[in-house]
Amino acid sequence: MVLRFFGLVDMMQNENKSNHHCHLYEGKNNILIIRRAQEFQMTLQFNQPVNPSDNFQIEFYIGINTYMLNGTKIIISFGGSQTGNWTGRIIQQQGDACVVGITPSADAIIGKYYTSVAVIGSNGISRTQKDSGTDFYLLFNAWASNDEVYMPNEEERQEYVMNENGYIYQEESGDGRQWYYGQFVEGILDACIKILDDSHMPLVNRGDAVKVCRIGSAMMNSQDDRGVLVGNWSDNYSLGTAPTFWIGSDQILLQYVNKGPVRFAQCWVYAGTFNTFLRCLGIPARVITNFNSAHDNTGNIVTDLIFNSVGNVLELNERLTRDSIWNYHCWNEAYLSRFDLPAYQNLGGWQVVDSTPQETSDGYYRCGPCSVKAIKEGMLGYQFDAPFVFAEVNSDVYKYKLNSQTGKTELLSVDTTYVGMKILTKSIGGNNYEPMDITGTYKYPEGSSKDEETMKNAGRTYKAHLQYDDEQGVEMTLEIPQERVKIGQNFQMAVVFRNLSEDTRTIHGLLVGSTIYYTNIQRAQFKQETFDVTLKPMETSRIQVVVLAQNYMPKLGCQSSLRFVVTAKSMENNQDLMAIQIIVVNGPSLFEQMSVPAKVNQEIFVKVEFTNPFPFSLHDVRMAMQGPNFISYREKLYSEIAIGTSITWMESSVPTRSGNTMVYAVLDCSVLGNVQGNWAIGIKA
């Protein structure tokens, strides 16, 4: 009897998904999702048991025009010789059913495949028609030792591939915002593949994680390729959603699929969304925050700040100063082996990838992947974008004074410790939101012999005219409150002078207080105070400064940051002094209540409460809440929340899956951002 195939294929979804750590992808109950370089099983139904002399093959295709030579068409033969990088074997026979095992290659193209079964007989080949029931998605595999994204530690794989909840740090103290990555939410996997399609990335390159990261970095911003997110660093978000209002990535990616580029984003939104893209496709990834992050526009690995001398004070010359220092900047790290770099340098592991549009790289706004180890060692010749990343975390800050008469600049000071003050990421562990300090992975301790070696490797050049004398007698610092400052609160700070010389010093100074964006760009000035101090030899003097809420509140905006700059001059020897401090003022919180403990398939009511503590009404207040497997995304708009008024927003939900989850809530309006509430919820079966 001639072997015939009945067209019945069981993709064994439950078993395969579980074995391949793909069981959490939602909305994919009828389609297989697996990871490359790991065997998956299929059951084929024939008209009789398969004999050794029978010849059949399974064919896999990705894309439209498929070829065996470029990996878009794979043929696995049973009963004949096998060629290619994918392998197959017959595992067992159960009557007329045959269970086969298929192992995709470690460099297989990631994306959506379709399947065909062919029986080869004396009369030719009999092949099944295309059937969506046998389609499957193939992803990168951090569990496979021969995959370039292999991560050997299971605890790390659970955090950096499987964890849907994250935390993005926006203050050195460890405060920030929780972020829902939602890489397993229904529609997100298709959205991530659409992003690759929209980039016109050739299918043959989609098995290369380095190239996927690089394309993803470009496509997360819409600067030059109609990518996912539109940046906006102003205060006007009327044409979209304020960056502070986003709870997570899923709503952004789903909106992109339906409507195109999504408005608006700032660095943490780009990083959070890019993290979802990477984890969804199987690449281990995390969001990191660099505090005092330099933006080197001039490409000299130095941050140059130029100041005008106005009377006895200094003011930043924004026209001549091309470089900048952000209060913080968020980017991503992806875990890659970097087979494209020399093996003897061992530059694999965490790689910087940044999708915030800052500088072009090979013609597009993108950055990385760039080896973190290469940055630490000052090895800036290896691709991609190492000089820019190095400057972000390790450039020295050169402050110059412009002579308005000659047009020449005089070096005032060099600060070797300000940039890259601290670099944080979330600690490992599902509900562990404590910050992990990873500064030491990017740089050696300042002033150490290893640090000096790094600077030499980076090609730092110190010229004679850059030498300066910083022992001029007076030291000035700006002390800010140790306790957290809440919005609407008055507080005190102090300017401290220490005369380290044996001569009397007369100081003329100016303190300027401004509200700023997190990029350190001034929004509005709210305070100016001059002072004169006479210091005896070796004397210390403190000047108390009172900051009133009634002065800063009207000019605060939604970024909630205050910058204080003190400039002063010692009249006896013309020594210029400068000190800068930034204070992040904290907004009120949201509070949550549940009607009963959460149980699967049982209705529950969730309340979110907020009280307006300010001496003014809040208008056009937008709120949102969401909880994975607990409550779907909801929004509500309040036209006004009057002074001292409390609002209660109640929604019903039916939890869908047992286990631990998070409920996220956020409130936003034109004068108040970063008002959040996040609660850990346990759902019982």
XYZ file of C-alpha atoms in Angstrom:
685
model
C 0.000 0.000 0.000
C 1.258 3.478 -0.891
C 1.816 5.860 2.010
C -0.662 8.728 1.983
C -0.975 11.703 4.293
C -4.488 12.528 5.503
C -3.711 16.208 6.068
C -4.097 15.963 9.823
C -1.293 17.660 11.751
C -1.262 18.144 15.510
C 1.206 20.918 16.379
C 1.049 19.757 20.029
C 0.714 23.353 21.166
C 0.361 22.873 24.904
C 3.370 20.610 25.255
C 5.565 22.630 22.922
C 4.632 26.032 24.342
C 5.343 24.882 27.865
C 8.674 23.296 26.940
C 9.691 26.432 25.043
C 8.633 28.904 27.773
C 5.979 30.359 25.443
C 2.889 29.444 27.450
C 2.143 33.034 28.566
C 1.471 34.514 25.126
C -2.200 35.533 25.153
C -4.684 35.214 22.308
C -2.586 32.534 20.628
C -4.463 29.462 21.810
C -4.782 28.125 18.268
C -1.259 28.732 17.044
C 2.120 27.393 18.085
C 4.862 29.651 19.478
C 8.329 28.148 19.945
C 11.991 29.125 20.256
C 14.768 28.230 17.849
C 17.632 25.782 18.551
C 15.252 23.591 20.583
C 13.240 20.583 19.476
C 9.469 20.790 19.113
C 7.131 17.924 18.266
C 4.398 17.366 15.673
C 2.034 14.436 15.127
C 1.257 13.483 11.502
C -1.702 11.239 10.586
C -1.049 8.821 7.700
C -3.143 6.043 6.168
C -0.814 3.369 7.537
C 2.257 3.043 9.788
C 5.362 4.630 8.311
C 7.925 2.119 6.983
C 11.675 2.736 6.629
C 11.259 2.749 2.865
C 8.597 5.488 2.943
C 9.783 8.916 1.899
C 8.065 12.018 3.189
C 9.191 15.502 4.108
C 8.044 18.474 6.150
C 8.476 21.917 4.605
C 8.533 25.240 6.450
C 8.253 28.625 4.747
C 8.573 32.240 5.904
C 7.714 35.145 3.632
C 6.410 35.156 0.065
C 9.324 34.342 -2.241
C 11.080 31.528 -0.411
C 14.420 29.878 -1.155
C 16.372 27.151 0.557
C 19.658 29.002 0.131
C 18.653 32.005 2.266
C 16.796 30.133 5.000
C 13.265 31.200 4.057
C 12.412 27.658 2.880
C 13.342 24.627 4.976
C 12.863 21.013 3.888
C 13.332 18.180 6.370
C 13.289 14.730 4.779
C 12.338 11.477 6.460
C 13.350 8.373 4.574
C 16.035 10.234 2.662
C 19.132 12.244 3.511
C 18.752 15.499 5.434
C 20.412 18.709 4.349
C 20.415 22.156 5.948
C 20.714 23.399 9.501
C 17.274 22.302 10.703
C 17.048 18.664 11.766
C 14.230 16.187 12.229
C 13.705 12.717 13.658
C 10.889 10.236 14.107
C 10.250 9.970 17.825
C 7.581 7.305 17.871
C 4.703 5.740 15.937
C 1.242 5.218 17.381
C -0.574 3.148 14.799
C -1.012 5.333 11.712
C 0.145 8.424 13.634
C 3.793 9.462 13.545
C 5.333 11.803 16.116
C 8.308 13.719 14.756
C 10.764 16.064 16.437
C 11.992 19.192 14.628
C 14.945 21.302 15.786
C 15.276 24.707 14.096
C 18.813 25.971 13.641
C 20.374 28.331 16.179
C 20.484 31.111 13.587
C 17.010 30.522 12.122
C 14.986 33.522 10.969
C 12.519 34.667 13.625
C 8.935 35.331 12.603
C 5.816 33.515 11.424
C 6.179 30.288 9.439
C 3.682 28.116 7.602
C 3.934 24.351 7.194
C 3.417 21.793 4.460
C 3.757 17.979 4.510
C 4.776 16.194 1.326
C 4.796 12.463 0.504
C 7.189 11.408 -2.248
C 6.060 8.394 -4.291
C 6.541 6.826 -7.687
C 3.978 9.226 -9.146
C 5.666 12.337 -7.813
C 5.094 14.520 -4.755
C 1.748 14.900 -2.988
C 1.818 18.098 -0.887
C -0.721 19.536 1.557
C -2.231 22.968 1.018
C -1.434 25.919 3.245
C -3.333 25.631 6.539
C -3.310 28.383 9.182
C -3.750 25.685 11.813
C -0.167 24.563 11.223
C 1.395 28.049 11.243
C 3.801 28.855 14.048
C 5.946 31.684 15.407
C 9.673 31.122 15.922
C 11.547 33.292 18.461
C 15.070 33.790 19.821
C 16.008 31.332 22.568
C 17.820 32.476 25.717
C 17.677 28.856 26.998
C 19.707 27.394 24.089
C 23.480 27.484 24.554
C 24.141 27.809 20.805
C 21.762 30.763 20.314
C 23.472 34.174 20.285
C 21.042 35.423 22.968
C 21.831 32.551 25.339
C 21.740 33.556 29.000
C 23.084 30.838 31.305
C 21.304 31.820 34.543
C 17.641 30.752 34.933
C 16.840 33.445 37.482
C 18.078 36.068 35.036
C 16.116 34.517 32.154
C 12.940 34.706 34.225
C 13.599 38.403 34.894
C 14.878 39.574 31.527
C 12.717 37.497 29.166
C 9.639 36.425 31.126
C 8.876 39.247 33.586
C 6.113 41.565 32.337
C 6.438 44.108 35.150
C 9.276 46.575 35.489
C 10.443 49.717 37.228
C 12.095 52.705 35.553
C 14.167 54.878 37.886
C 13.971 58.664 37.593
C 15.735 59.685 40.821
C 19.084 58.620 42.264
C 17.284 57.686 45.487
C 15.574 54.856 43.598
C 12.206 56.479 42.978
C 10.598 56.445 39.564
C 7.663 54.738 37.902
C 6.529 51.174 37.464
C 6.048 50.072 33.888
C 3.982 47.257 32.409
C 5.920 45.677 29.537
C 3.105 43.308 28.572
C 5.169 41.323 26.059
C 2.664 38.446 26.250
C -0.496 40.557 25.770
C -2.664 39.558 22.822
C -1.554 41.348 19.663
C 1.901 42.388 20.904
C 3.836 39.620 19.156
C 2.160 40.501 15.850
C 2.921 44.177 16.534
C 6.616 43.421 17.012
C 6.766 41.484 13.740
C 4.905 44.321 12.007
C 7.608 46.717 13.218
C 10.221 44.574 11.450
C 8.017 44.465 8.342
C 7.484 48.237 8.399
C 11.259 48.737 8.574
C 11.614 46.738 5.333
C 14.211 44.610 7.086
C 15.095 41.689 4.793
C 13.886 38.355 6.146
C 17.374 36.911 5.797
C 18.653 39.370 8.447
C 15.974 38.535 11.017
C 17.908 35.623 12.443
C 20.663 38.018 13.538
C 19.883 39.456 16.988
C 22.395 42.301 16.562
C 20.634 43.463 13.401
C 17.181 43.046 14.972
C 18.273 45.203 17.939
C 19.668 47.839 15.609
C 16.535 47.966 13.462
C 14.362 48.011 16.593
C 16.353 50.943 17.969
C 15.602 52.933 14.825
C 11.947 51.877 14.580
C 10.963 52.764 18.157
C 11.200 56.449 17.172
C 9.433 58.072 14.238
C 12.149 60.618 13.544
C 13.014 59.367 10.069
C 11.095 56.153 9.380
C 7.503 56.541 10.688
C 8.405 54.367 13.643
C 6.421 53.674 16.780
C 6.744 56.817 18.942
C 6.824 60.570 18.367
C 9.044 62.470 20.805
C 7.894 65.627 22.566
C 9.945 67.504 25.161
C 7.656 70.529 25.455
C 4.676 71.144 27.724
C 2.088 70.911 24.955
C 0.645 67.419 24.520
C -2.748 68.503 23.189
C -2.313 66.471 19.992
C -1.627 63.223 21.831
C -0.924 61.631 25.207
C 1.491 63.142 27.727
C 4.548 60.892 28.226
C 3.825 60.855 31.972
C 0.384 59.307 31.357
C 1.503 56.009 29.848
C 1.232 52.983 32.167
C 3.040 50.541 29.904
C 3.956 49.458 26.400
C 0.962 47.385 25.327
C -1.383 50.307 24.658
C 1.363 52.064 22.683
C 2.159 49.098 20.436
C -1.483 48.238 19.793
C -2.196 51.874 18.903
C 0.761 51.863 16.515
C -0.617 48.815 14.700
C -4.011 50.478 14.248
C -3.101 54.125 13.671
C 0.613 54.515 12.990
C 3.122 56.604 15.010
C 1.965 57.228 18.583
C 2.162 60.643 20.277
C 4.047 61.300 22.647
C 7.211 59.881 24.206
C 10.254 60.840 26.227
C 13.246 58.640 27.010
C 11.612 56.310 29.562
C 8.674 55.685 27.199
C 11.045 54.796 24.355
C 13.026 52.508 26.676
C 9.971 50.813 28.179
C 8.443 50.125 24.756
C 11.729 48.934 23.260
C 12.114 46.560 26.216
C 8.755 44.998 25.359
C 9.819 44.566 21.722
C 13.050 42.804 22.710
C 11.574 40.521 25.374
C 8.606 39.616 23.171
C 10.935 38.374 20.423
C 12.994 36.451 22.989
C 15.997 38.750 23.456
C 16.903 39.245 27.154
C 16.606 42.955 27.898
C 16.390 45.488 30.701
C 15.845 49.231 31.109
C 18.646 51.196 32.752
C 18.825 54.818 33.954
C 21.990 56.914 33.774
C 21.976 59.923 36.112
C 23.658 63.113 34.896
C 23.712 61.737 31.380
C 25.888 63.690 28.939
C 24.910 64.335 25.334
C 28.119 64.905 23.389
C 27.116 66.678 20.183
C 30.681 67.517 19.187
C 32.065 63.975 19.221
C 35.138 64.779 21.329
C 34.187 62.540 24.312
C 34.138 65.682 26.477
C 31.141 67.699 27.684
C 31.887 71.379 27.049
C 29.797 74.038 28.815
C 30.400 77.695 27.934
C 29.340 80.522 30.267
C 29.010 84.266 29.787
C 30.372 86.564 32.479
C 27.585 89.008 33.379
C 28.784 91.325 36.122
C 29.904 89.117 38.974
C 27.920 86.059 37.867
C 28.052 83.410 35.140
C 25.216 82.450 32.805
C 25.203 79.458 30.461
C 25.627 80.498 26.833
C 23.012 78.268 25.215
C 23.934 79.405 21.699
C 27.579 78.332 21.918
C 27.077 75.312 24.193
C 26.287 72.362 21.938
C 26.673 69.646 24.562
C 24.148 69.055 27.349
C 23.676 67.020 30.528
C 20.262 65.505 31.239
C 19.181 64.914 34.842
C 18.748 61.297 33.783
C 18.450 59.313 30.600
C 16.952 55.853 30.082
C 18.088 53.323 27.532
C 18.091 49.531 27.189
C 20.580 46.737 27.488
C 20.195 43.578 25.410
C 22.098 40.379 26.224
C 23.987 39.225 23.116
C 27.028 37.067 22.387
C 28.317 39.529 19.724
C 29.665 36.943 17.316
C 30.278 39.904 14.961
C 33.144 41.179 17.191
C 36.602 39.574 17.733
C 36.177 36.553 19.998
C 39.450 37.190 21.861
C 38.092 40.504 23.211
C 35.137 38.739 24.864
C 32.759 41.673 24.288
C 29.549 39.666 24.613
C 27.024 40.091 27.420
C 25.050 43.276 28.047
C 24.893 45.680 25.112
C 23.613 49.265 25.125
C 20.721 49.887 22.717
C 19.006 53.277 22.772
C 15.941 54.277 20.747
C 15.540 57.875 21.977
C 16.354 59.994 18.899
C 19.518 61.930 19.823
C 22.125 61.384 17.113
C 22.105 59.567 13.778
C 24.039 56.339 13.296
C 24.598 55.178 9.722
C 21.930 57.634 8.611
C 19.171 56.773 11.110
C 18.305 57.906 14.626
C 19.414 54.855 16.573
C 22.169 53.748 18.910
C 23.875 50.407 19.484
C 24.181 47.630 20.203
C 27.362 48.667 21.996
C 29.247 46.387 24.381
C 29.104 47.584 27.995
C 32.458 45.907 28.583
C 33.958 47.886 25.695
C 32.728 51.115 27.307
C 34.282 50.182 30.644
C 37.641 49.412 29.013
C 37.579 52.464 26.726
C 37.639 50.265 23.612
C 35.706 52.654 21.394
C 36.638 51.270 17.984
C 34.134 48.400 18.064
C 30.687 48.917 16.573
C 28.232 50.429 17.249
C 28.275 54.047 18.564
C 30.750 53.455 21.395
C 32.132 57.044 21.546
C 28.641 58.495 22.075
C 27.757 55.971 24.797
C 31.140 56.439 26.485
C 30.553 60.205 26.690
C 27.101 59.645 28.201
C 28.543 57.838 31.220
C 32.174 58.870 31.523
C 32.943 62.215 29.878
C 34.578 64.970 31.899
C 32.727 68.278 32.152
C 34.786 71.252 30.996
C 33.376 74.637 32.062
C 34.622 77.671 30.136
C 34.149 81.420 30.619
C 33.702 83.443 27.427
C 35.546 86.734 27.135
C 32.989 88.959 25.429
C 35.661 91.353 24.179
C 38.082 88.868 22.634
C 35.649 86.036 21.921
C 38.076 83.572 23.474
C 37.260 81.094 26.231
C 39.056 80.516 29.522
C 38.878 77.137 31.253
C 37.214 77.516 34.659
C 37.097 73.960 35.922
C 37.023 70.281 35.039
C 34.621 67.930 36.823
C 35.541 64.271 36.366
C 32.800 62.780 38.551
C 29.546 64.561 37.641
C 28.605 62.644 34.483
C 27.343 59.085 34.996
C 26.968 59.721 38.730
C 24.912 56.547 39.146
C 23.508 53.905 36.784
C 20.523 51.862 37.996
C 18.309 49.016 36.827
C 15.640 46.874 38.466
C 16.845 44.078 40.735
C 16.207 40.466 39.757
C 12.957 38.999 41.101
C 9.365 39.300 39.976
C 8.153 41.718 42.646
C 11.555 43.066 43.672
C 11.526 46.735 42.679
C 14.646 47.742 44.573
C 17.259 49.429 42.365
C 20.417 47.547 41.418
C 23.465 49.802 41.032
C 25.339 48.742 37.884
C 27.631 51.791 37.642
C 30.596 49.456 38.108
C 29.762 47.588 34.899
C 30.257 50.799 32.884
C 33.241 52.428 34.603
C 36.064 51.844 37.061
C 36.269 53.914 40.279
C 37.186 57.506 39.484
C 40.913 58.131 39.782
C 41.905 54.463 39.947
C 44.700 53.110 37.779
C 42.128 51.138 35.772
C 40.131 54.328 35.200
C 43.262 56.085 33.924
C 43.928 53.170 31.589
C 40.374 53.385 30.261
C 40.798 57.083 29.538
C 44.008 56.384 27.616
C 42.290 53.665 25.620
C 39.457 56.059 24.821
C 41.928 58.403 23.171
C 41.462 61.268 25.595
C 43.833 64.141 24.731
C 44.781 66.704 27.368
C 46.319 69.791 25.847
C 48.464 72.343 27.672
C 45.899 75.108 27.520
C 43.375 72.904 29.338
C 45.423 72.883 32.525
C 44.034 75.026 35.308
C 44.646 75.808 38.950
C 41.729 74.756 41.132
C 43.431 75.655 44.406
C 42.230 79.252 44.566
C 41.177 79.416 48.163
C 37.359 79.300 48.370
C 35.154 76.241 48.100
C 31.393 76.616 47.555
C 28.708 73.935 47.888
C 24.920 73.937 47.776
C 23.150 71.827 50.419
C 19.618 70.644 49.695
C 17.074 69.051 52.068
C 17.743 65.458 53.094
C 14.026 64.711 53.366
C 11.926 64.410 50.230
C 10.176 67.642 49.214
C 6.495 67.370 48.342
C 4.769 69.572 45.786
C 3.307 72.589 47.572
C 5.812 72.426 50.420
C 8.118 75.271 51.519
C 11.700 74.225 52.234
C 15.138 75.530 53.086
C 18.559 75.054 51.546
C 21.983 76.501 52.247
C 24.914 77.938 50.303
C 28.114 76.993 52.134
C 31.445 78.790 51.645
C 34.768 77.516 52.992
C 37.792 79.797 52.835
C 40.758 77.461 52.575
C 43.279 80.279 52.190
C 45.126 82.391 54.752
C 43.683 85.615 53.320
C 40.332 87.337 53.746
C 37.969 86.762 50.827
C 35.007 88.920 49.756
C 32.331 87.015 47.834
C 29.586 88.440 45.612
C 27.046 85.777 44.613
C 23.726 85.051 42.916
C 21.300 82.143 43.367
C 18.824 81.447 40.566
C 15.971 78.958 40.952
C 14.222 77.583 37.858
C 11.721 74.908 36.970
C 13.228 72.577 34.384
C 12.474 69.650 32.141
C 14.334 66.442 32.986
C 16.631 67.234 30.048
C 17.930 70.150 32.185
C 16.381 72.725 29.847
C 14.915 75.678 31.759
C 11.150 76.022 31.736
C 10.781 79.189 33.835
C 12.724 81.136 36.455
C 10.968 81.608 39.802
C 13.647 82.857 42.206
C 16.658 85.164 42.195
C 18.640 86.138 45.273
C 21.955 87.973 45.625
C 24.293 87.874 48.613
C 27.634 89.221 49.825
C 29.886 87.324 52.191
C 33.193 88.239 53.821
C 35.234 85.242 54.894
C 38.096 85.377 57.335
C 41.029 83.003 56.759
C 39.914 79.341 57.142
C 36.332 80.451 57.967
C 33.147 78.611 56.937
C 29.917 80.541 56.356
C 26.394 79.308 55.627
C 23.701 81.344 53.918
C 20.168 80.035 54.462
C 17.821 80.224 51.489
C 14.043 79.870 51.878
C 12.102 78.488 48.887
C 8.349 79.208 48.912
C 5.835 76.969 47.182
C 3.824 80.010 46.093
C 6.784 81.009 43.925
C 7.590 77.697 42.210
C 4.134 76.105 41.972
C 2.721 78.342 39.186
C 5.721 77.553 36.984
C 6.231 73.878 37.785
C 4.522 72.111 34.882
C 4.272 68.321 34.864
C 7.991 67.478 35.160
C 8.280 68.450 38.858
C 11.986 69.399 38.901
C 13.644 72.486 40.381
C 17.186 73.558 39.510
C 19.251 75.901 41.685
C 22.389 77.470 40.256
C 24.710 79.522 42.448
C 27.442 81.583 40.787
C 29.865 83.736 42.745
C 33.153 85.588 42.465
C 35.945 86.085 44.968
C 36.833 89.745 44.436
C 40.425 89.595 45.668
C 41.654 87.078 43.111
C 38.763 86.927 40.584
C 38.065 83.267 41.403
C 34.796 82.147 39.765
C 32.633 79.704 41.708
C 29.660 77.648 40.607
C 27.385 75.040 42.194
C 24.292 73.313 40.767
C 21.686 71.168 42.539
C 18.431 69.671 41.297
C 15.475 68.860 43.526
C 12.649 66.620 42.338
C 9.452 67.547 44.155
C 7.055 64.685 44.713
C 3.365 64.744 43.925
C 0.450 63.227 45.834
C -0.391 59.526 45.579
C -3.352 57.511 44.404
C -5.007 55.010 46.743
C -6.730 51.730 45.899
C -9.322 49.458 47.490
C -10.874 46.143 46.459
C -14.372 45.024 47.418
C -13.304 41.412 48.155
C -10.132 39.308 47.758
C -9.459 38.547 44.095
C -10.463 35.113 42.719
C -10.425 33.759 39.176
C -13.732 34.240 37.293
C -15.316 36.136 40.211
C -16.426 39.746 39.761
C -14.606 42.280 41.896
C -14.866 46.060 42.284
C -11.735 48.220 42.343
C -11.680 51.787 43.681
C -8.993 54.394 43.002
C -9.097 57.504 45.167
C -7.418 60.912 44.902
C -7.604 64.110 46.919
C -6.549 67.482 45.522
C -4.203 68.936 48.180
C -3.369 72.122 46.275
C -4.696 75.669 46.725
C -6.082 75.632 43.186
C -8.425 73.459 41.120
C -7.178 70.836 38.680
C -8.780 70.890 35.229
C -9.119 68.273 32.474
C -7.733 65.524 34.679
C -7.136 62.234 32.865
C -6.878 58.947 34.768
C -6.142 55.369 33.731
C -5.872 51.976 35.395
C -4.818 48.499 34.286
C -3.915 45.160 35.849
C -2.613 42.150 33.893
C -5.017 39.176 34.189
C -7.023 41.338 36.589
C -8.547 44.401 34.935
C -8.357 45.556 31.324
C -7.114 49.044 30.446
C -9.631 51.744 31.480
C -9.613 55.547 31.238
C -11.673 58.297 32.884
C -11.747 62.086 32.467
C -12.629 64.624 35.173
C -13.303 68.147 33.927
C -12.415 69.599 37.349
C -11.193 68.473 40.757
C -11.760 71.422 43.085
C -9.530 72.511 45.966
C -9.611 69.896 48.738
C -12.019 67.670 46.815
C -11.705 63.880 46.772
C -12.740 61.733 43.819
C -13.438 57.992 43.797
C -13.289 55.997 40.575
C -14.822 52.498 40.736
C -14.566 49.792 38.068
C -15.621 46.143 38.014
C -13.459 43.333 36.689
C -13.251 39.555 36.491
C -9.712 38.155 37.054
C -8.731 35.622 34.388
C -5.649 33.866 35.808
C -4.415 32.978 39.277
C -1.106 34.174 40.644
C 0.528 37.474 41.532
C -0.036 40.556 39.411
C 0.094 44.338 39.598
C -2.572 47.014 39.323
C -1.338 50.278 37.827
C -3.092 53.648 38.026
C -2.005 57.093 36.860
C -3.361 60.653 36.959
C -2.254 63.464 34.685
C -3.175 67.071 33.856
C -1.416 70.137 32.478
C -0.027 71.283 35.857
C 0.563 67.897 37.480
C 2.308 64.771 36.217
C 3.813 61.618 37.690
C 0.882 60.947 40.041
C 0.776 57.158 40.316
C -0.426 54.236 42.323
C 0.794 50.643 42.009
C -0.440 47.696 44.031
C 0.582 44.037 44.185
C -2.453 41.745 43.957
C -2.704 38.025 44.611
C -5.400 36.249 42.571
C -6.628 32.950 44.009
C -7.722 30.062 41.799
